[in-house]
Amino acid sequence: MAKTPFDNINTIEFTPQVSSVGTIESLGDGIAHVTGLDGVMMGEIVEFENGKQGLALNLKENEVGIILLSDSVGIDVGQEVKTTGRILSIGVGDEIIGRVVDALGKPIDGKGEFKIKKYYPMEKIAPGIVTRKGVSVPLQTGIKAIDAMIPIGRGQRELIIGDRGTGKSSIALQTIINQKGKNCLCVYVAIGQKQSFLAQTTATLESYGALEYTVILSASAADPASTQYLAPYAGTAIAEYFMDQGKDVLIVYDDLSKHAVAYREISLLLRRPSGREAYPGDVFYLHSRLLERSCRLNEENGGGSITSLPIIETQANDVSAYIPTNVISITDGQIFLESDLFNAGVKPAINVGISVSRVGSSAQIKAMKQVAGTMKLDLAQFRELQAFAQFGSDLDAKTKARIDRGDRLTEILKQPWEKPLDVTQQVAIIFAGTRGYLDTVKKDMVVTYEQKYLEYMNTIGKEVLASIAKEAKITDEAEAQLKKLTEDFNAIHAEWMIEQE
Amino acid sequence: MQKVIIESAIKLDSKQLEAIEAILKKRVSGKFSFENTVNPEILGGIRVTIGSKRIDLSLKGKLEQVKKQLA
């Protein structure tokens, strides 16, 4: 016999519904001002006569300010509003992976409903101190500049900050693509983005096979400010569902600047007092309570983690503006992208000097620490001397050596965005760079050198790379082998070397 | 003085109203006046509104619960 919805009819329980009711006094701009509703709770969902829902955010003496969670079609002044006794939550299940949903959890990719296992609250108090564990497992982004000098660990919050068009979303997407096969689920939250960009991003992730482990949550620019405000919290709720199963999750918030703007819009429409840059007084709390939920849990609590990569867009590189400074103080480090570097051809346009990861080398495998330890210093010394690079021939040997080393390290850190590198490959090329094997290569041949070197190492040096991958460090034996292989390679490609005078 | 509105699908007779008043006296503090409004939309049962608080014992409310629990 086929299963009908009425099979469970005997199990239905009838309970008297006690709720508060109110009447809409005024309606406009996505906000309903309602009188009555005496028993309404802060952040409670309320229901309008036509079944549409709203969120009670302003509890004033004589009226309640409710933001609409959908459009206002069918809602009119004078209609009745009822409380539901529920706070905002999103339906999650294992089948949400690979789907594109909106901020309320409804699928928008046209592939039908997915099975909801549980309802997770959107607002939640972050895990306490006792339930956490320190960050020690690396999250490989596949980007050399980041994995070598600004390493990110699972459970960390690392901010990606820069002007428009500097490659912030690209870094986040590249990190998601690099999580293939690395046991890390991904959630990409698009806040206030163009729908065309989202379509493009979904297609890109699908073409790299990343959609198998990614959930995309979108509150596009066309969606009401209320859903744009809720989107990051909804995304975090989805991530928490998987973290509670003991899994590692990466969540990208693209971007929090638009999120702050959506919140400002709602607050101003609710007539809340405004402060600096017209943002409401609690705009710090808006982001701090969001980002505190990204953490690593200890074994007793499942051992899962949420790593977050919030993105902030600056105007004219001004990192001392209100929202950027707020989020910088909340996160465990930041990756600065500069348009000057981007225009000079350094892509990814990361300014390694001012980028920081407060977790640092605890999130790196030993092999990477062994080769990249001196790189940051080499590059810092190079930057100091960069102004003198113009005087090529008039410099003393030591200064010239530093500048040459810096030039070549900068060249190897350049990376096309769709080519994430596995960590052993990174270790190999950085080994060549920091141990000086590149110093004799012509500057404009470094990129070709890198490509051919990695091909060489993947064939002839396969065993050494495998041993590094297995041990997660460079044993003395592996080091000797690496040295020999690199020297051989240099000898083979003498045509790329600078002629010695 | 609080106003209590009792909505029913058909007009209630005086015996029913007295029974309801007796229960209300125990639940509502202070003086109250109540009125019986006929609202066919609730289909059956009663819906009591005390100020802003509503207790839904109507047939329509029960059907909505059925709908939610079966979904």
mmCIF file of N, CA, C and O in Angstrom, chain A residues 69-141:
data_model
loop_
_atom_site.group_PDB
_atom_site.id
_atom_site.type_symbol
_atom_site.label_atom_id
_atom_site.label_comp_id
_atom_site.label_asym_id
_atom_site.label_seq_id
_atom_site.Cartn_x
_atom_site.Cartn_y
_atom_site.Cartn_z
ATOM 1 N N LEU A 69 10.328 38.896 6.422
ATOM 2 C CA LEU A 69 11.320 37.966 5.893
ATOM 3 C C LEU A 69 11.054 37.605 4.436
ATOM 4 O O LEU A 69 11.737 36.784 3.856
ATOM 5 N N SER A 70 10.046 38.221 3.867
ATOM 6 C CA SER A 70 9.766 37.976 2.452
ATOM 7 C C SER A 70 9.245 39.294 1.897
ATOM 8 O O SER A 70 9.386 40.322 2.545
ATOM 9 N N ASP A 71 8.620 39.280 0.737
ATOM 10 C CA ASP A 71 8.070 40.537 0.246
ATOM 11 C C ASP A 71 6.782 40.864 0.999
ATOM 12 O O ASP A 71 6.291 40.058 1.790
ATOM 13 N N SER A 72 6.236 42.045 0.761
ATOM 14 C CA SER A 72 5.070 42.470 1.531
ATOM 15 C C SER A 72 3.767 42.266 0.774
ATOM 16 O O SER A 72 2.746 42.824 1.132
ATOM 17 N N VAL A 73 3.801 41.451 -0.269
ATOM 18 C CA VAL A 73 2.576 41.219 -1.041
ATOM 19 C C VAL A 73 1.581 40.449 -0.186
ATOM 20 O O VAL A 73 1.919 39.432 0.401
ATOM 21 N N GLY A 74 0.345 40.938 -0.093
ATOM 22 C CA GLY A 74 -0.685 40.255 0.681
ATOM 23 C C GLY A 74 -0.719 40.679 2.134
ATOM 24 O O GLY A 74 -1.572 40.217 2.898
ATOM 25 N N ILE A 75 0.198 41.542 2.536
ATOM 26 C CA ILE A 75 0.203 42.027 3.921
ATOM 27 C C ILE A 75 -0.265 43.467 3.894
ATOM 28 O O ILE A 75 0.264 44.285 3.133
ATOM 29 N N ASP A 76 -1.273 43.794 4.693
ATOM 30 C CA ASP A 76 -1.814 45.158 4.689
ATOM 31 C C ASP A 76 -1.972 45.695 6.082
ATOM 32 O O ASP A 76 -2.050 44.942 7.062
ATOM 33 N N VAL A 77 -2.077 47.023 6.171
ATOM 34 C CA VAL A 77 -2.337 47.669 7.454
ATOM 35 C C VAL A 77 -3.694 47.190 7.968
ATOM 36 O O VAL A 77 -4.630 47.014 7.205
ATOM 37 N N GLY A 78 -3.772 46.945 9.258
ATOM 38 C CA GLY A 78 -5.032 46.518 9.853
ATOM 39 C C GLY A 78 -5.135 45.017 10.012
ATOM 40 O O GLY A 78 -6.000 44.509 10.711
ATOM 41 N N GLN A 79 -4.222 44.298 9.370
ATOM 42 C CA GLN A 79 -4.269 42.839 9.477
ATOM 43 C C GLN A 79 -3.751 42.377 10.824
ATOM 44 O O GLN A 79 -3.052 43.087 11.540
ATOM 45 N N GLU A 80 -4.051 41.151 11.117
ATOM 46 C CA GLU A 80 -3.650 40.586 12.394
ATOM 47 C C GLU A 80 -2.290 39.897 12.284
ATOM 48 O O GLU A 80 -1.950 39.320 11.254
ATOM 49 N N VAL A 81 -1.523 39.972 13.374
ATOM 50 C CA VAL A 81 -0.215 39.317 13.433
ATOM 51 C C VAL A 81 -0.213 38.420 14.653
ATOM 52 O O VAL A 81 -0.710 38.810 15.704
ATOM 53 N N LYS A 82 0.366 37.242 14.526
ATOM 54 C CA LYS A 82 0.338 36.275 15.617
ATOM 55 C C LYS A 82 1.744 35.804 15.955
ATOM 56 O O LYS A 82 2.553 35.622 15.047
ATOM 57 N N THR A 83 2.012 35.575 17.248
ATOM 58 C CA THR A 83 3.333 35.034 17.585
ATOM 59 C C THR A 83 3.320 33.531 17.367
ATOM 60 O O THR A 83 2.269 32.890 17.369
ATOM 61 N N THR A 84 4.505 32.942 17.172
ATOM 62 C CA THR A 84 4.568 31.502 16.926
ATOM 63 C C THR A 84 5.294 30.767 18.035
ATOM 64 O O THR A 84 5.303 29.551 18.072
ATOM 65 N N GLY A 85 5.960 31.497 18.922
ATOM 66 C CA GLY A 85 6.695 30.844 20.001
ATOM 67 C C GLY A 85 8.029 30.275 19.560
ATOM 68 O O GLY A 85 8.728 29.637 20.333
ATOM 69 N N ARG A 86 8.424 30.510 18.304
ATOM 70 C CA ARG A 86 9.692 29.941 17.824
ATOM 71 C C ARG A 86 10.683 31.052 17.529
ATOM 72 O O ARG A 86 10.296 32.137 17.130
ATOM 73 N N ILE A 87 11.955 30.744 17.689
ATOM 74 C CA ILE A 87 12.959 31.690 17.201
ATOM 75 C C ILE A 87 13.425 31.194 15.842
ATOM 76 O O ILE A 87 13.207 30.043 15.477
ATOM 77 N N LEU A 88 14.097 32.081 15.136
ATOM 78 C CA LEU A 88 14.469 31.792 13.760
ATOM 79 C C LEU A 88 15.440 30.608 13.696
ATOM 80 O O LEU A 88 16.453 30.582 14.385
ATOM 81 N N SER A 89 15.099 29.635 12.885
ATOM 82 C CA SER A 89 16.015 28.506 12.726
ATOM 83 C C SER A 89 15.969 28.029 11.286
ATOM 84 O O SER A 89 15.082 28.386 10.531
ATOM 85 N N ILE A 90 16.956 27.253 10.907
ATOM 86 C CA ILE A 90 17.081 26.787 9.529
ATOM 87 C C ILE A 90 17.092 25.260 9.513
ATOM 88 O O ILE A 90 17.697 24.624 10.380
ATOM 89 N N GLY A 91 16.390 24.674 8.563
ATOM 90 C CA GLY A 91 16.328 23.220 8.453
ATOM 91 C C GLY A 91 17.599 22.692 7.813
ATOM 92 O O GLY A 91 17.981 23.119 6.732
ATOM 93 N N VAL A 92 18.289 21.764 8.494
ATOM 94 C CA VAL A 92 19.531 21.200 7.946
ATOM 95 C C VAL A 92 19.441 19.688 7.897
ATOM 96 O O VAL A 92 18.683 19.072 8.630
ATOM 97 N N GLY A 93 20.234 19.116 7.012
ATOM 98 C CA GLY A 93 20.306 17.658 6.892
ATOM 99 C C GLY A 93 21.537 17.351 6.077
ATOM 100 O O GLY A 93 22.119 18.240 5.450
ATOM 101 N N ASP A 94 21.939 16.085 6.040
ATOM 102 C CA ASP A 94 23.136 15.749 5.274
ATOM 103 C C ASP A 94 22.966 16.034 3.797
ATOM 104 O O ASP A 94 23.931 16.259 3.077
ATOM 105 N N GLU A 95 21.707 16.032 3.333
ATOM 106 C CA GLU A 95 21.503 16.240 1.897
ATOM 107 C C GLU A 95 21.617 17.695 1.466
ATOM 108 O O GLU A 95 21.407 18.019 0.296
ATOM 109 N N ILE A 96 21.939 18.589 2.394
ATOM 110 C CA ILE A 96 22.060 19.996 2.010
ATOM 111 C C ILE A 96 23.378 20.237 1.264
ATOM 112 O O ILE A 96 23.548 21.246 0.581
ATOM 113 N N ILE A 97 24.297 19.274 1.374
ATOM 114 C CA ILE A 97 25.594 19.439 0.702
ATOM 115 C C ILE A 97 25.402 19.382 -0.805
ATOM 116 O O ILE A 97 24.704 18.513 -1.315
ATOM 117 N N GLY A 98 25.989 20.330 -1.498
ATOM 118 C CA GLY A 98 25.874 20.358 -2.952
ATOM 119 C C GLY A 98 24.706 21.205 -3.430
ATOM 120 O O GLY A 98 24.481 21.345 -4.624
ATOM 121 N N ARG A 99 23.962 21.774 -2.481
ATOM 122 C CA ARG A 99 22.787 22.561 -2.863
ATOM 123 C C ARG A 99 23.055 24.041 -2.721
ATOM 124 O O ARG A 99 23.962 24.477 -2.016
ATOM 125 N N VAL A 100 22.191 24.830 -3.383
ATOM 126 C CA VAL A 100 22.234 26.284 -3.240
ATOM 127 C C VAL A 100 20.931 26.674 -2.552
ATOM 128 O O VAL A 100 19.854 26.362 -3.064
ATOM 129 N N VAL A 101 21.021 27.301 -1.377
ATOM 130 C CA VAL A 101 19.820 27.654 -0.628
ATOM 131 C C VAL A 101 19.790 29.149 -0.335
ATOM 132 O O VAL A 101 20.817 29.826 -0.436
ATOM 133 N N ASP A 102 18.611 29.640 0.036
ATOM 134 C CA ASP A 102 18.533 31.045 0.422
ATOM 135 C C ASP A 102 18.695 31.154 1.943
ATOM 136 O O ASP A 102 18.884 30.144 2.622
ATOM 137 N N ALA A 103 18.589 32.384 2.451
ATOM 138 C CA ALA A 103 18.914 32.601 3.859
ATOM 139 C C ALA A 103 17.945 31.897 4.810
ATOM 140 O O ALA A 103 18.255 31.711 5.972
ATOM 141 N N LEU A 104 16.776 31.488 4.326
ATOM 142 C CA LEU A 104 15.842 30.792 5.201
ATOM 143 C C LEU A 104 15.893 29.290 4.985
ATOM 144 O O LEU A 104 15.089 28.549 5.541
ATOM 145 N N GLY A 105 16.831 28.843 4.168
ATOM 146 C CA GLY A 105 17.020 27.412 3.986
ATOM 147 C C GLY A 105 16.247 26.794 2.841
ATOM 148 O O GLY A 105 16.271 25.575 2.667
ATOM 149 N N LYS A 106 15.599 27.631 2.042
ATOM 150 C CA LYS A 106 14.851 27.055 0.917
ATOM 151 C C LYS A 106 15.751 26.900 -0.295
ATOM 152 O O LYS A 106 16.510 27.817 -0.621
ATOM 153 N N PRO A 107 15.663 25.753 -0.982
ATOM 154 C CA PRO A 107 16.543 25.560 -2.145
ATOM 155 C C PRO A 107 16.199 26.527 -3.266
ATOM 156 O O PRO A 107 15.022 26.783 -3.529
ATOM 157 N N ILE A 108 17.222 27.076 -3.907
ATOM 158 C CA ILE A 108 16.986 27.976 -5.039
ATOM 159 C C ILE A 108 17.704 27.493 -6.294
ATOM 160 O O ILE A 108 17.858 28.233 -7.255
ATOM 161 N N ASP A 109 18.182 26.215 -6.254
ATOM 162 C CA ASP A 109 18.866 25.720 -7.440
ATOM 163 C C ASP A 109 17.961 24.869 -8.318
ATOM 164 O O ASP A 109 18.417 24.265 -9.267
ATOM 165 N N GLY A 110 16.669 24.831 -8.011
ATOM 166 C CA GLY A 110 15.736 24.114 -8.865
ATOM 167 C C GLY A 110 15.832 22.602 -8.782
ATOM 168 O O GLY A 110 15.284 21.906 -9.627
ATOM 169 N N LYS A 111 16.544 22.078 -7.775
ATOM 170 C CA LYS A 111 16.692 20.624 -7.711
ATOM 171 C C LYS A 111 15.740 20.002 -6.684
ATOM 172 O O LYS A 111 15.954 18.888 -6.224
ATOM 173 N N GLY A 112 14.711 20.761 -6.281
ATOM 174 C CA GLY A 112 13.725 20.182 -5.370
ATOM 175 C C GLY A 112 14.133 20.263 -3.909
ATOM 176 O O GLY A 112 15.201 20.755 -3.577
ATOM 177 N N GLU A 113 13.258 19.782 -3.041
ATOM 178 C CA GLU A 113 13.516 19.857 -1.604
ATOM 179 C C GLU A 113 14.557 18.836 -1.191
ATOM 180 O O GLU A 113 14.752 17.816 -1.841
ATOM 181 N N PHE A 114 15.213 19.121 -0.065
ATOM 182 C CA PHE A 114 16.127 18.116 0.481
ATOM 183 C C PHE A 114 15.570 17.712 1.840
ATOM 184 O O PHE A 114 14.789 18.430 2.458
ATOM 185 N N LYS A 115 15.981 16.570 2.332
ATOM 186 C CA LYS A 115 15.426 16.037 3.577
ATOM 187 C C LYS A 115 15.984 16.807 4.765
ATOM 188 O O LYS A 115 17.189 16.882 4.971
ATOM 189 N N ILE A 116 15.081 17.358 5.585
ATOM 190 C CA ILE A 116 15.517 18.111 6.753
ATOM 191 C C ILE A 116 15.573 17.169 7.941
ATOM 192 O O ILE A 116 14.593 16.527 8.289
ATOM 193 N N LYS A 117 16.748 17.096 8.559
ATOM 194 C CA LYS A 117 16.888 16.194 9.701
ATOM 195 C C LYS A 117 16.616 16.934 11.006
ATOM 196 O O LYS A 117 16.042 16.407 11.936
ATOM 197 N N LYS A 118 17.126 18.164 11.075
ATOM 198 C CA LYS A 118 17.005 18.915 12.317
ATOM 199 C C LYS A 118 16.805 20.380 11.988
ATOM 200 O O LYS A 118 17.113 20.832 10.894
ATOM 201 N N TYR A 119 16.335 21.139 13.001
ATOM 202 C CA TYR A 119 16.264 22.588 12.867
ATOM 203 C C TYR A 119 17.296 23.187 13.787
ATOM 204 O O TYR A 119 17.257 22.997 14.998
ATOM 205 N N TYR A 120 18.254 23.914 13.199
ATOM 206 C CA TYR A 120 19.301 24.534 13.988
ATOM 207 C C TYR A 120 18.988 26.023 14.139
ATOM 208 O O TYR A 120 18.645 26.689 13.175
ATOM 209 N N PRO A 121 19.109 26.559 15.366
ATOM 210 C CA PRO A 121 18.800 27.978 15.555
ATOM 211 C C PRO A 121 19.848 28.849 14.871
ATOM 212 O O PRO A 121 21.036 28.534 14.900
ATOM 213 N N MET A 122 19.400 29.955 14.290
ATOM 214 C CA MET A 122 20.353 30.831 13.604
ATOM 215 C C MET A 122 21.213 31.602 14.594
ATOM 216 O O MET A 122 22.381 31.864 14.350
ATOM 217 N N GLU A 123 20.588 32.012 15.702
ATOM 218 C CA GLU A 123 21.360 32.718 16.716
ATOM 219 C C GLU A 123 21.708 31.711 17.796
ATOM 220 O O GLU A 123 20.834 31.024 18.310
ATOM 221 N N LYS A 124 22.971 31.657 18.145
ATOM 222 C CA LYS A 124 23.370 30.683 19.146
ATOM 223 C C LYS A 124 24.531 31.259 19.925
ATOM 224 O O LYS A 124 25.357 31.996 19.385
ATOM 225 N N ILE A 125 24.618 30.903 21.193
ATOM 226 C CA ILE A 125 25.749 31.368 21.988
ATOM 227 C C ILE A 125 26.957 30.514 21.607
ATOM 228 O O ILE A 125 26.871 29.294 21.523
ATOM 229 N N ALA A 126 28.079 31.173 21.368
ATOM 230 C CA ALA A 126 29.281 30.467 20.912
ATOM 231 C C ALA A 126 29.769 29.485 21.975
ATOM 232 O O ALA A 126 29.549 29.685 23.157
ATOM 233 N N PRO A 127 30.445 28.400 21.557
ATOM 234 C CA PRO A 127 30.970 27.437 22.522
ATOM 235 C C PRO A 127 31.880 28.112 23.535
ATOM 236 O O PRO A 127 32.627 29.028 23.206
ATOM 237 N N GLY A 128 31.791 27.661 24.781
ATOM 238 C CA GLY A 128 32.582 28.277 25.846
ATOM 239 C C GLY A 128 34.046 27.875 25.793
ATOM 240 O O GLY A 128 34.476 27.092 24.961
ATOM 241 N N ILE A 129 34.808 28.410 26.749
ATOM 242 C CA ILE A 129 36.257 28.217 26.746
ATOM 243 C C ILE A 129 36.614 26.762 26.999
ATOM 244 O O ILE A 129 37.520 26.204 26.383
ATOM 245 N N VAL A 130 35.872 26.126 27.913
ATOM 246 C CA VAL A 130 36.234 24.770 28.324
ATOM 247 C C VAL A 130 36.035 23.752 27.203
ATOM 248 O O VAL A 130 36.734 22.741 27.145
ATOM 249 N N THR A 131 35.108 24.028 26.293
ATOM 250 C CA THR A 131 34.833 23.043 25.238
ATOM 251 C C THR A 131 35.795 23.169 24.064
ATOM 252 O O THR A 131 35.741 22.385 23.130
ATOM 253 N N ARG A 132 36.676 24.173 24.068
ATOM 254 C CA ARG A 132 37.525 24.389 22.905
ATOM 255 C C ARG A 132 38.900 23.741 23.032
ATOM 256 O O ARG A 132 39.366 23.434 24.123
ATOM 257 N N LYS A 133 39.536 23.640 21.833
ATOM 258 C CA LYS A 133 40.910 23.132 21.788
ATOM 259 C C LYS A 133 41.692 24.083 20.899
ATOM 260 O O LYS A 133 41.144 24.709 20.005
ATOM 261 N N GLY A 134 43.002 24.154 21.148
ATOM 262 C CA GLY A 134 43.826 25.055 20.337
ATOM 263 C C GLY A 134 43.915 24.595 18.894
ATOM 264 O O GLY A 134 43.761 23.421 18.577
ATOM 265 N N VAL A 135 44.211 25.536 18.003
ATOM 266 C CA VAL A 135 44.294 25.223 16.582
ATOM 267 C C VAL A 135 45.650 24.612 16.287
ATOM 268 O O VAL A 135 46.686 25.201 16.574
ATOM 269 N N SER A 136 45.654 23.407 15.697
ATOM 270 C CA SER A 136 46.946 22.798 15.388
ATOM 271 C C SER A 136 46.961 22.070 14.056
ATOM 272 O O SER A 136 48.003 21.634 13.604
ATOM 273 N N VAL A 137 45.811 21.910 13.447
ATOM 274 C CA VAL A 137 45.761 21.193 12.167
ATOM 275 C C VAL A 137 45.684 22.215 11.044
ATOM 276 O O VAL A 137 44.855 23.115 11.092
ATOM 277 N N PRO A 138 46.557 22.084 10.015
ATOM 278 C CA PRO A 138 46.536 23.102 8.966
ATOM 279 C C PRO A 138 45.314 22.996 8.064
ATOM 280 O O PRO A 138 44.777 21.915 7.841
ATOM 281 N N LEU A 139 44.884 24.164 7.569
ATOM 282 C CA LEU A 139 43.885 24.207 6.514
ATOM 283 C C LEU A 139 44.656 24.674 5.291
ATOM 284 O O LEU A 139 45.062 25.824 5.211
ATOM 285 N N GLN A 140 44.923 23.775 4.355
ATOM 286 C CA GLN A 140 45.751 24.143 3.207
ATOM 287 C C GLN A 140 44.926 24.916 2.202
ATOM 288 O O GLN A 140 43.916 24.426 1.723
ATOM 289 N N THR A 141 45.368 26.116 1.871
ATOM 290 C CA THR A 141 44.629 26.896 0.879
ATOM 291 C C THR A 141 45.099 26.578 -0.535
ATOM 292 O O THR A 141 44.416 26.882 -1.494
#
